Short mmCIF file of C-alpha atoms in Angstrom, two decimals:
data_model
loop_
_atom_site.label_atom_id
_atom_site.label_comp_id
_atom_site.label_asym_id
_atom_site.label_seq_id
_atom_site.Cartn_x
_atom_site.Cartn_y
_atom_site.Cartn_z
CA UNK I 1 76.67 85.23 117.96
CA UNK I 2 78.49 88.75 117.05
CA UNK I 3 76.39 91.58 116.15
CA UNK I 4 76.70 92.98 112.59
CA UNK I 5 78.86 95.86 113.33
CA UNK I 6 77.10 99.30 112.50
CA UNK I 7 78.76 100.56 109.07
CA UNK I 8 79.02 104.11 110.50
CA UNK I 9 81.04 102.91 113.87
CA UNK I 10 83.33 101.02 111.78
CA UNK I 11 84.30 104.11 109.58
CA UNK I 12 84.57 105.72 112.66
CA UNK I 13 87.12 103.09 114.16
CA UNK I 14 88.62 102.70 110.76
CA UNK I 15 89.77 106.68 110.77
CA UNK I 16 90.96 107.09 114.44
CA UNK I 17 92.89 104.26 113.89
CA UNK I 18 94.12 105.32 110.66
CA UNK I 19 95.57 108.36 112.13
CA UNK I 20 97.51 106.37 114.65
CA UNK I 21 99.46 104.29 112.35
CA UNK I 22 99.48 107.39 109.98
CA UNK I 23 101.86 109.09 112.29
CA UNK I 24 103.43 106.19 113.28
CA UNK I 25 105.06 105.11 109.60
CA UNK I 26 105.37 109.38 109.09
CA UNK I 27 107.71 109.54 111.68
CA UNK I 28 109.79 106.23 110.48
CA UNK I 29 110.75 108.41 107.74
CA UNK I 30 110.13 112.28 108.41
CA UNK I 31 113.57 112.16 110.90
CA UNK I 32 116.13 111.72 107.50
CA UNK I 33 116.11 114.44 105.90
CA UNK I 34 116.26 116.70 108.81
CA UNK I 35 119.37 115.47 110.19
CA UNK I 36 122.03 117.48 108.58
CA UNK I 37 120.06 120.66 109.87
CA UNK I 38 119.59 118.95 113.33
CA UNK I 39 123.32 118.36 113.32
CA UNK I 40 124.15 121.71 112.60
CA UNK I 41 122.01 123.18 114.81
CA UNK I 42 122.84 121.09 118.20
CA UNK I 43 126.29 121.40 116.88
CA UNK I 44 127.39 117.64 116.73
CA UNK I 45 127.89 115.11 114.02
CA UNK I 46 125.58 113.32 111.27
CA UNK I 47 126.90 110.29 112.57
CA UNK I 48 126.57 110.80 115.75
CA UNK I 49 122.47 111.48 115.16
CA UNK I 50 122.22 108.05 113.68
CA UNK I 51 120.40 106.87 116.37
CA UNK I 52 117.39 109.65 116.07
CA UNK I 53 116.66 107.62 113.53
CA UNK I 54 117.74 104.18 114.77
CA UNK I 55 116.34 103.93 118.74
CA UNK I 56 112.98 104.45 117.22
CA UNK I 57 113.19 101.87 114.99
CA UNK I 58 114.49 99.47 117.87
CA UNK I 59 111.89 100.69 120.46
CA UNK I 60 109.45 100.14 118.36
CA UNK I 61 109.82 97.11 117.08
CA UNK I 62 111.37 95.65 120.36
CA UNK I 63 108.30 96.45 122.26
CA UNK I 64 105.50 95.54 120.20
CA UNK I 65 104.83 92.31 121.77
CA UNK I 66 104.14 94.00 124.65
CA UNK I 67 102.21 96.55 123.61
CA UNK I 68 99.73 93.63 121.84
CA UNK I 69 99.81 91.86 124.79
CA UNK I 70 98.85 95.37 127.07
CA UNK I 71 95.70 95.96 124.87
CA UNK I 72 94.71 92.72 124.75
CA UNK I 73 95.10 92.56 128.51
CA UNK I 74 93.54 95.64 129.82
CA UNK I 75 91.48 96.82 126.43
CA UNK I 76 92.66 98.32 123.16
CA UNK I 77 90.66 101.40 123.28
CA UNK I 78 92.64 102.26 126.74
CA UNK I 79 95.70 101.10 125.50
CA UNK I 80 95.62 102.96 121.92
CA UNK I 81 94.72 106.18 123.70
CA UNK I 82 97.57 105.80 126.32
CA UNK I 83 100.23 105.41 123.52
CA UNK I 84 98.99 108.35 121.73
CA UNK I 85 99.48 110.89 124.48
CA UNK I 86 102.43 108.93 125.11
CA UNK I 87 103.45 109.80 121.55
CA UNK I 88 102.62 113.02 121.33
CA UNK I 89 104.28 113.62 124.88
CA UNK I 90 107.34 112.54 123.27
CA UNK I 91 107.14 114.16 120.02
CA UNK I 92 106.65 117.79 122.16
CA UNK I 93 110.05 116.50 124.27
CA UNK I 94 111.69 115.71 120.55
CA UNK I 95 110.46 119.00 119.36
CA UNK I 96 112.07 120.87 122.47
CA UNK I 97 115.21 119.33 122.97
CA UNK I 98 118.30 121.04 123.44
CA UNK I 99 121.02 118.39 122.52
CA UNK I 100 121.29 115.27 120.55
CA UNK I 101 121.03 112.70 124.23
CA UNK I 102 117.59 114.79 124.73
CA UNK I 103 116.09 113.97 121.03
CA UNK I 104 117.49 110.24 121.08
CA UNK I 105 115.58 109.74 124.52
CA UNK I 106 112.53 111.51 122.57
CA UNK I 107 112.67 109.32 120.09
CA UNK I 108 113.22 105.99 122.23
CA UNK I 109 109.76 107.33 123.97
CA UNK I 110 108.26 107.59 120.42
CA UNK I 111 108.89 104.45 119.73
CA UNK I 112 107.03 103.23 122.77
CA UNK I 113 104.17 104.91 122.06
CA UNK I 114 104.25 103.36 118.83
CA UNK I 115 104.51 100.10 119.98
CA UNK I 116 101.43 100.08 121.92
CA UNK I 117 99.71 101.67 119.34
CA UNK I 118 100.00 99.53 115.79
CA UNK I 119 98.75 96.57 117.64
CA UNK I 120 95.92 98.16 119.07
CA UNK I 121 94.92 100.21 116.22
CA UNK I 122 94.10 96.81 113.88
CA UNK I 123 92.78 95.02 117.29
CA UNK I 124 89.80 98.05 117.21
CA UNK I 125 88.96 97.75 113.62
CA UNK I 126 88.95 94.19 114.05
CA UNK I 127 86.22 94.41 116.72
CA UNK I 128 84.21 97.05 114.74
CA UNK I 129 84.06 94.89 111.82
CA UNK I 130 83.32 91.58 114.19
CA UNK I 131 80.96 89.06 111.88
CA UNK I 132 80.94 91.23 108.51
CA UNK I 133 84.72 90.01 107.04
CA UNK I 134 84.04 92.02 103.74
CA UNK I 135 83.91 95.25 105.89
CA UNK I 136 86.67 94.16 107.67
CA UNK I 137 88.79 93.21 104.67
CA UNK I 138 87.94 97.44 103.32
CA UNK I 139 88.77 98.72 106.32
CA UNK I 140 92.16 97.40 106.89
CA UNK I 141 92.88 98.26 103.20
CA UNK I 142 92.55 101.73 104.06
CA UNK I 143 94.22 101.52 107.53
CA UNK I 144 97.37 99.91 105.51
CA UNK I 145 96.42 102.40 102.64
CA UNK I 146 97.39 105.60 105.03
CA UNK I 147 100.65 103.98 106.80
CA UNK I 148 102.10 103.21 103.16
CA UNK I 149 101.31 106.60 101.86
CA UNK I 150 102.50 108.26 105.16
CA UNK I 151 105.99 106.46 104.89
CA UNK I 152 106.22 107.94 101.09
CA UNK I 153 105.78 111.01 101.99
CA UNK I 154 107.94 111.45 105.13
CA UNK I 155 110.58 112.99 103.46
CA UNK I 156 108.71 115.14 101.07
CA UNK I 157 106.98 116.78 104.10
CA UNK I 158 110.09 116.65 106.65
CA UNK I 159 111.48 118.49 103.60
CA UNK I 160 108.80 121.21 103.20
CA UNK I 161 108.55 121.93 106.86
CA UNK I 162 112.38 122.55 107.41
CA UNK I 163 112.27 124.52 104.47
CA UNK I 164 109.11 127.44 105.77
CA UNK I 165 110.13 126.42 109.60
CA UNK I 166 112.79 124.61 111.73
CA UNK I 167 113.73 120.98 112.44
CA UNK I 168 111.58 121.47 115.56
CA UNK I 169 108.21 121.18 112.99
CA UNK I 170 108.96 117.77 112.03
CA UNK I 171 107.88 116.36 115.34
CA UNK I 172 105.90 119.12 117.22
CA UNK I 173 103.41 118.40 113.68
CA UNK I 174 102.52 115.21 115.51
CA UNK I 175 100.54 116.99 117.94
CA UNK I 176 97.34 118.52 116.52
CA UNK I 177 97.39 114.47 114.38
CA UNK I 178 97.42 112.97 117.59
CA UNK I 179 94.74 115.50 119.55
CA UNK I 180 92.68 114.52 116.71
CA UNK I 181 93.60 111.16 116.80
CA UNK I 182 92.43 110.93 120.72
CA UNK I 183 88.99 112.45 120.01
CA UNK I 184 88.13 110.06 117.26
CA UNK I 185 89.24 107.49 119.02
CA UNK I 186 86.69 108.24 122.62
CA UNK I 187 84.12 107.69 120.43
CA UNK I 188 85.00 104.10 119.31
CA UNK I 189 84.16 100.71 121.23
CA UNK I 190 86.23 98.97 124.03
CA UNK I 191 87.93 95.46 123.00
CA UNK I 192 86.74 91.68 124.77
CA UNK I 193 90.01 90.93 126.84
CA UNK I 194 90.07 86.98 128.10
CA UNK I 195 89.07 85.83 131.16
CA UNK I 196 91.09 86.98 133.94
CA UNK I 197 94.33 85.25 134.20
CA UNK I 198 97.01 84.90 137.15
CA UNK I 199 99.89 87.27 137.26
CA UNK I 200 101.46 89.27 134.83
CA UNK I 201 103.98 87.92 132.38
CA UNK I 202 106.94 89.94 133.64
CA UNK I 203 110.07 86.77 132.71
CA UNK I 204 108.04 87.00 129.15
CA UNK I 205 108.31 90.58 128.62
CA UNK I 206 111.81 90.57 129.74
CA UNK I 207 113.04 88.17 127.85
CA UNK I 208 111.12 89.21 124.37
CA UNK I 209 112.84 92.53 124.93
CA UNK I 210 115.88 91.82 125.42
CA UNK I 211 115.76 89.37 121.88
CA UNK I 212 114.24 91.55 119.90
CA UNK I 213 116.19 94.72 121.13
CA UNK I 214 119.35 92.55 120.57
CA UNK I 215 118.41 90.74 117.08
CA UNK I 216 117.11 93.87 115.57
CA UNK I 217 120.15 96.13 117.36
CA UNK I 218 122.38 93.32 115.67
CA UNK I 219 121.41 94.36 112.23
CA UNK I 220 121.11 97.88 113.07
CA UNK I 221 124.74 97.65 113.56
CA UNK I 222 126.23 95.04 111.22
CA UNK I 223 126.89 97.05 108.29
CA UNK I 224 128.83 100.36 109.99
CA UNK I 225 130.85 97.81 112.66
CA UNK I 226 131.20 94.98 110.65
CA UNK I 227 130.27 91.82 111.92
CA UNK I 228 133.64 90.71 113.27
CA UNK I 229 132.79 93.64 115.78
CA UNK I 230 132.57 91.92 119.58
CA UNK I 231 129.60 94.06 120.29
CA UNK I 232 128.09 92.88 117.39
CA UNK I 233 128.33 89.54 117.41
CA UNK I 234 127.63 89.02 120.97
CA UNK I 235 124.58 91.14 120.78
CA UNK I 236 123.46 88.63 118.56
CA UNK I 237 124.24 85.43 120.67
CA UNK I 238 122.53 87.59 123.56
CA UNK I 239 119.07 87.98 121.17
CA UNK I 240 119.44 84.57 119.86
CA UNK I 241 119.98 82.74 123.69
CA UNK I 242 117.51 85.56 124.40
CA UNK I 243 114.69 84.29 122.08
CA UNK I 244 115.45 80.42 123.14
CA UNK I 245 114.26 80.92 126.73
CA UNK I 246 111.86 83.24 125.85
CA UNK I 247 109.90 80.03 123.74
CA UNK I 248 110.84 78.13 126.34
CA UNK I 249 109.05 79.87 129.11
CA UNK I 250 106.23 80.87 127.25
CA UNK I 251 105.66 77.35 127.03
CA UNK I 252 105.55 76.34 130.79
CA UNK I 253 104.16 80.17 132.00
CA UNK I 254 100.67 79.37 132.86
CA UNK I 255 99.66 82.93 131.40
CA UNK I 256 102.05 83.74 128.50
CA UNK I 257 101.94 87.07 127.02
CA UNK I 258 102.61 85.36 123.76
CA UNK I 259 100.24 82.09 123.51
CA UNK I 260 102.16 79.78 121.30
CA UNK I 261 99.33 78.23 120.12
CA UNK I 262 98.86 80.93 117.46
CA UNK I 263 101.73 79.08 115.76
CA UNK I 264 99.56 76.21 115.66
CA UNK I 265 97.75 77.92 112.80
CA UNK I 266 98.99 77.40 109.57
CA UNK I 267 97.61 80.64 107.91
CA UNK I 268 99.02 82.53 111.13
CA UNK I 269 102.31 81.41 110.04
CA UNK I 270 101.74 81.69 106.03
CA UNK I 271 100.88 85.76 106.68
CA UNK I 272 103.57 86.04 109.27
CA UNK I 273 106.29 84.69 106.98
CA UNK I 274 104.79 86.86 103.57
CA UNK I 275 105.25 89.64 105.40
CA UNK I 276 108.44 89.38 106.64
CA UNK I 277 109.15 88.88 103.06
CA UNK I 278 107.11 91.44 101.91
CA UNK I 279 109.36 93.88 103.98
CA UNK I 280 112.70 92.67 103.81
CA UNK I 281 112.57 92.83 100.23
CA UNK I 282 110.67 96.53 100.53
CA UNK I 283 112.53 98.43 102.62
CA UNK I 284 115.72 96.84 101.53
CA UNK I 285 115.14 98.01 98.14
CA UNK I 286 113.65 101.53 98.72
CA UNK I 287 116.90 102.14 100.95
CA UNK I 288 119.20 100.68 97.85
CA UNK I 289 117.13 103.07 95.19
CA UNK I 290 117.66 105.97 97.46
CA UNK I 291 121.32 105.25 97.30
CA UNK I 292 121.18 104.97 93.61
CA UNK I 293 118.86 107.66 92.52
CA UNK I 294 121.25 110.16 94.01
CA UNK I 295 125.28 108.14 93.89
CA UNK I 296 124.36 107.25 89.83
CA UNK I 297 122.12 109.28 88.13
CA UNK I 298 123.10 112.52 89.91
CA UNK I 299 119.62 113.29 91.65
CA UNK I 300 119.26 115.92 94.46
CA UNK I 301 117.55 114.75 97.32
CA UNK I 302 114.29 116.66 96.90
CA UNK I 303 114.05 115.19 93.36
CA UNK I 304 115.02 111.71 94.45
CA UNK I 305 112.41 112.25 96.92
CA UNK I 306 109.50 113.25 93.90
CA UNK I 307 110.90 109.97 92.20
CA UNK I 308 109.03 107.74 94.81
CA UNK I 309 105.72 109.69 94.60
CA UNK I 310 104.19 106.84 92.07
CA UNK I 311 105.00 104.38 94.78
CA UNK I 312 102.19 106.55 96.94
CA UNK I 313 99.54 106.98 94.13
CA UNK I 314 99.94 103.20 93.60
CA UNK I 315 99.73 102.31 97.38
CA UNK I 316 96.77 103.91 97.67
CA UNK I 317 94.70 102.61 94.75
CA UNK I 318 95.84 99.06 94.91
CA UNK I 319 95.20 99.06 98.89
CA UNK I 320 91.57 99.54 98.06
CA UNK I 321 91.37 97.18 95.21
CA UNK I 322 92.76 94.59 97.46
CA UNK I 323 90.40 95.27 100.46
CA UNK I 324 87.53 95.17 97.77
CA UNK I 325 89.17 91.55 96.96
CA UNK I 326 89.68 90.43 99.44
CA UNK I 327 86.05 90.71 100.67
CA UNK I 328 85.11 88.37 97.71
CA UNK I 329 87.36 86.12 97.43
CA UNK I 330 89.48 85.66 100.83
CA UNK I 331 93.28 86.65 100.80
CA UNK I 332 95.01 83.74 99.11
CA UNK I 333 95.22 85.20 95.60
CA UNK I 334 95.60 88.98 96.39
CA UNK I 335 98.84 87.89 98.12
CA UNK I 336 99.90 85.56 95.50
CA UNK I 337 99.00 87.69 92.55
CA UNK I 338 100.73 91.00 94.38
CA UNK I 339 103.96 88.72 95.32
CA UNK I 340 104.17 88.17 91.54
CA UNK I 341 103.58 91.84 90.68
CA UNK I 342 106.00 92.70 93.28
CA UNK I 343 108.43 90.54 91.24
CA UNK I 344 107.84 91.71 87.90
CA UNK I 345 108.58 94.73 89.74
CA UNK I 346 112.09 93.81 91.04
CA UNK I 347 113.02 91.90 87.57
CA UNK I 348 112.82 94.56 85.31
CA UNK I 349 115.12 97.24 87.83
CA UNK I 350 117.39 94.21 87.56
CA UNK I 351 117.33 94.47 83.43
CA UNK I 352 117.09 97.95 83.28
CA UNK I 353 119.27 100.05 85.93
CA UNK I 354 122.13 101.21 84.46
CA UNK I 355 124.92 104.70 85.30
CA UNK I 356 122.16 106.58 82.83
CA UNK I 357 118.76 104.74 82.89
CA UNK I 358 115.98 107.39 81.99
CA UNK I 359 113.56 108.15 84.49
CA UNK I 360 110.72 106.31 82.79
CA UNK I 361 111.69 102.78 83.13
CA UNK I 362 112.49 103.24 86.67
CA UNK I 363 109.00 104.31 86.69
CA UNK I 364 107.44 101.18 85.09
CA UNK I 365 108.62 99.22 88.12
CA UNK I 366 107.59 102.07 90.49
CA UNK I 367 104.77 100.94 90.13
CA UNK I 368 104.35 97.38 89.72
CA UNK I 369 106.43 96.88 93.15
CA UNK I 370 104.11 99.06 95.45
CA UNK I 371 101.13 97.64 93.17
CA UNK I 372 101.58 93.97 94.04
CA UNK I 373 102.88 95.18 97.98
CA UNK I 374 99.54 97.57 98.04
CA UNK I 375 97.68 93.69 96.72
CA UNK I 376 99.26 91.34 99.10
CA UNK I 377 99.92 93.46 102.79
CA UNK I 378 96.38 94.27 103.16
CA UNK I 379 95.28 90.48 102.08
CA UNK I 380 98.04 89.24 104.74
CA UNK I 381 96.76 92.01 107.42
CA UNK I 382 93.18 90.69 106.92
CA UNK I 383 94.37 86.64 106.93
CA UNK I 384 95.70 87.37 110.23
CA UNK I 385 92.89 88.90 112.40
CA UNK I 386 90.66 86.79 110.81
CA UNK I 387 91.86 83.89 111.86
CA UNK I 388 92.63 84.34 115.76
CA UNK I 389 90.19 85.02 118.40
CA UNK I 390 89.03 88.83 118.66
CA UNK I 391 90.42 89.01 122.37
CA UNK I 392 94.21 88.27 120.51
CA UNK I 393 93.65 90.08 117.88
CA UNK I 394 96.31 92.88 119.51
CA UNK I 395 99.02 90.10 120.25
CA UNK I 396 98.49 89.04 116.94
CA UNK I 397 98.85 91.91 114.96
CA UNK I 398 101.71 92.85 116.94
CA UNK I 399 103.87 89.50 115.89
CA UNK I 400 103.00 90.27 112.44
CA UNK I 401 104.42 93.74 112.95
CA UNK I 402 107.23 92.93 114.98
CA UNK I 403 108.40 90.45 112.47
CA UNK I 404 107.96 92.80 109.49
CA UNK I 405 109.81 95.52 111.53
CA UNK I 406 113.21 93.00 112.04
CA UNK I 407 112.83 91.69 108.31
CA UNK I 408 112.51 95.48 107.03
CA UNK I 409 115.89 95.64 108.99
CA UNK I 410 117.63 92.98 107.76
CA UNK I 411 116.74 93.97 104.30
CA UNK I 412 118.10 97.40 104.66
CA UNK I 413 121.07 95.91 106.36
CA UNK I 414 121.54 93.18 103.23
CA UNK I 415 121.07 95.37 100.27
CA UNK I 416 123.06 98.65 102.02
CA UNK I 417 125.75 96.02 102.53
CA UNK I 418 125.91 94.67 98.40
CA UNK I 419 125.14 98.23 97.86
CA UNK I 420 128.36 99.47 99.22
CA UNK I 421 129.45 103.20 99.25
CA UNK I 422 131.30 103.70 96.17
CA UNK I 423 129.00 104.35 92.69
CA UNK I 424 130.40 102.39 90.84
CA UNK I 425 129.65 99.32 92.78
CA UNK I 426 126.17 100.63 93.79
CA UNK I 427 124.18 99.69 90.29
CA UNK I 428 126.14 95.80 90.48
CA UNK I 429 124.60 96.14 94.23
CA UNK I 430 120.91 97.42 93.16
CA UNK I 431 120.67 94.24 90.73
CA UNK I 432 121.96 91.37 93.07
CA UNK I 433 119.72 92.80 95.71
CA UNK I 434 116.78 93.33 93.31
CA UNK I 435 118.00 89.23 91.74
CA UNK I 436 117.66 88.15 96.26
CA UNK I 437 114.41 90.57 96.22
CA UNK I 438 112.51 88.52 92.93
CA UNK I 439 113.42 84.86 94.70
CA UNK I 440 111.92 86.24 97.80
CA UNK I 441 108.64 87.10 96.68
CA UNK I 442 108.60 84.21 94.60
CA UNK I 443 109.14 82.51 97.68
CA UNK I 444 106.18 84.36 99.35
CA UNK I 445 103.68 83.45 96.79
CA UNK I 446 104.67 80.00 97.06
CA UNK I 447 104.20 80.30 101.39
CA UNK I 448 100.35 82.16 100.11
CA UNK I 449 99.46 79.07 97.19
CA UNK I 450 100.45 76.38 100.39
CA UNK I 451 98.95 77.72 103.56
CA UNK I 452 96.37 80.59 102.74
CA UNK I 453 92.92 78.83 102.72
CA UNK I 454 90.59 79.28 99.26
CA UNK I 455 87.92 80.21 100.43
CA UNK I 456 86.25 83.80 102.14
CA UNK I 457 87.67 84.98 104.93
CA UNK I 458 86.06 84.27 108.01
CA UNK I 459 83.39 85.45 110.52
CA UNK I 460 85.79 85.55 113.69
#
């Protein structure tokens, strides 16, 4: 039987992994507003720094299989703390670099750091809260509370630092976050890992890289080549032949880093298709209202920026409401009831976003979207560890994430792509994404009423 876990280790665990996945979402969104100045500086083209932003985006998401399957392996304590001097190695080299190759290679570290990190991070809280799922259920409501408010304000801060320092600031920050991230986190517990297994999955690893670096690299690049582009499309055959053998093998390895018998689990696969949802309507739309806020209605960036800052004050609220919930009554309704929200949300930017909608109508659904997200991604987070084994907890969680990641993508890529580049076609854009974005989550409540149990999370 699992100890109780003691309240004050979970906080603890619940903090120092906080600030991991704190820095991780603040640096998925810190990077855009600096790269005019970076451009100017290293004396090369916007364009050209695309992929400061993009190869840590791809890294990440590319390797987080691996870096599940590394802390459940060897530990997640060892494995979190690796990827956060890994991270903060990497953010020093972004901070130093002297040309635009330099930063990109930065970043591509970053992003492995990352990767081992998320997965871990949610695989220590889930063994601090082992046998008390209401503490659980609070403390991954404010691990998801942090990473959503960290993403909003990104660009707020990226903008403040440039403004008092240099682009340099936006990733040598990372490092006192991280130093304190590495001290909270000696004091927190080491992770069960399985029984000791033969050999090391290297064909799985391969082969999951290579599909998810070409699937996600695929979307990264459909909108500026087009798809008719040969690199393109065969990137995508590669990912897609990629991901066939890597389900095949997995299969027949006798120690697969992914065990496919997580799919087994019909919850597993409820959460892991609401939050690719979740996401690909999300981001998708957040990219699309960027465009909008500053093509239509004439907003600076700064002010576009202070437009979002009700999505944060709702993340955070809701996120605790939900892990509250969720400790009562399990994680089915929170993620119906937010997918609805969420909806509501998207419907009325479809009714209302005009060339000269005021301010405060936007706001209405400001809200309501990151209030029914901030209900239904800490229920899903919660629906997930608690229902694998504690020793796959990090594999787990990094699925989740790694299918949330290439969703997020693909709904950036979508809705950029309706969106188009001239104003006049962005508002007809913003309302047949935010039409795609309301069947969606519609769609996700529907996966949450048919495969998300009743009744209380469990005791795993």
């Amino acid at each position: 039987m699992n100890k109780r876990p003691d309240p004050s280790s979970l906080i603890a665990t619940t903090v120092a992994a906080s600030f991991g996945f704190g820095i991780i979402q603040l640096d998925v969104t810190i990077v855009n507003v600096a790269l005019p100045t970076i451009a100017r500086e290293l004396g090369t083209a916007v364009a050209g720094l695309q992929w400061v932003v993009d190869a840590y985006a791809l890294v990440f998401a590319a390797l987080l299989l691996t870096g599940g399957y590394i802390g459940d392996r060897w530990g997640a304590k060892r494995a979190y703390l690796g990827g956060i001097v890994l991270f903060a190695l990497a953010s020093l080299a972004c901070g130093l670099s002297s040309n635009a190759p330099l930063l990109i290679a930065g970043r591509m570290l970053q992003g492995l750091g990352a990767a081992v990190m998320l997965p871990c991070s949610l695989a220590l809280i889930n063994h601090a809260a082992a046998g008390h799922p209401e503490r659980r259920a609070m403390a991954v409501a404010w691990w998801t509370a942090v990473g959503g408010i960290a993403v909003a304000a990104g660009p707020i801060l990226g903008g403040l630092l440039i403004g008092v320092t240099s682009w340099r600031s936006i990733f040598l920050v990372n490092l006192p976050i991280c130093v304190i991230a590495v001290l909270l986190t000696l004091k927190c517990e080491e992770t069960p890992r399985p029984p000791a297994r033969r050999g090391f999955d290297v064909v799985g690893q391969l082969l999951g890289i290579v599909a998810l670096s070409a699937i996600i690299g695929t979307v990264i690049e459909a909108k500026p080549l087009g798809f008719e582009n040969p690199l393109v499309w065969s990137c995508a055959l590669i990912g897609l032949a990629a991901a066939f053998a890597f389900v095949h093998w997995e299969a027949r390895t006798q120690a697969p880093m992914l065990p496919l018998s997580l799919f087994k689990s019909r919850i597993f696969c409820g959460a892991v298709s609401f939050g690719s949802l979740a996401n690909f309507t999300y981001y998708g739309a957040v990219f699309v209202l960027s465009i909008y806020l500053q093509r239509v209605l004439g907003y600076t960036p700064v002010v576009a920026g202070l437009a979002f800052l009700p999505l944060t004050a709702t993340f955070l609220v809701v996120n605790i409401i939900s892990g509250w919930w969720v400790g009562r009554v399990g994680s089915r309704a929170p993620m119906m009831i937010g997918a609805l929200i969420d909806a509501v949300g998207f419907s009325l930017l479809t009714l209302v976003a005009t060339a000269a909608t005021p301010y405060w109508q936007l706001a209405i659904a400001f809200v309501m979207i990151p209030g029914g997200m901030g209900l239904g991604v800490p229920a899903m987070t919660t629906a997930v560890l608690a229902n694998v084994q504690r020793e796959r907890s990090g594999i787990a969680a990094a699925v989740l994430n790694a299918a949330r990641q290439a969703a997020g993508a693909m709904g950036v890529a979508l809705f950029g792509a309706l969106a188009g580049d001239e104003p006049s076609h962005v508002v007809v854009g913003l309302k047949t994404s935010t039409t795609i974005a309301v069947v969606s989550l519609v769609v996700a409540a529907a996966i949450a009423a048919t495969t998300i149990t009743r009744k209380k999370i469990s005791n795993i």
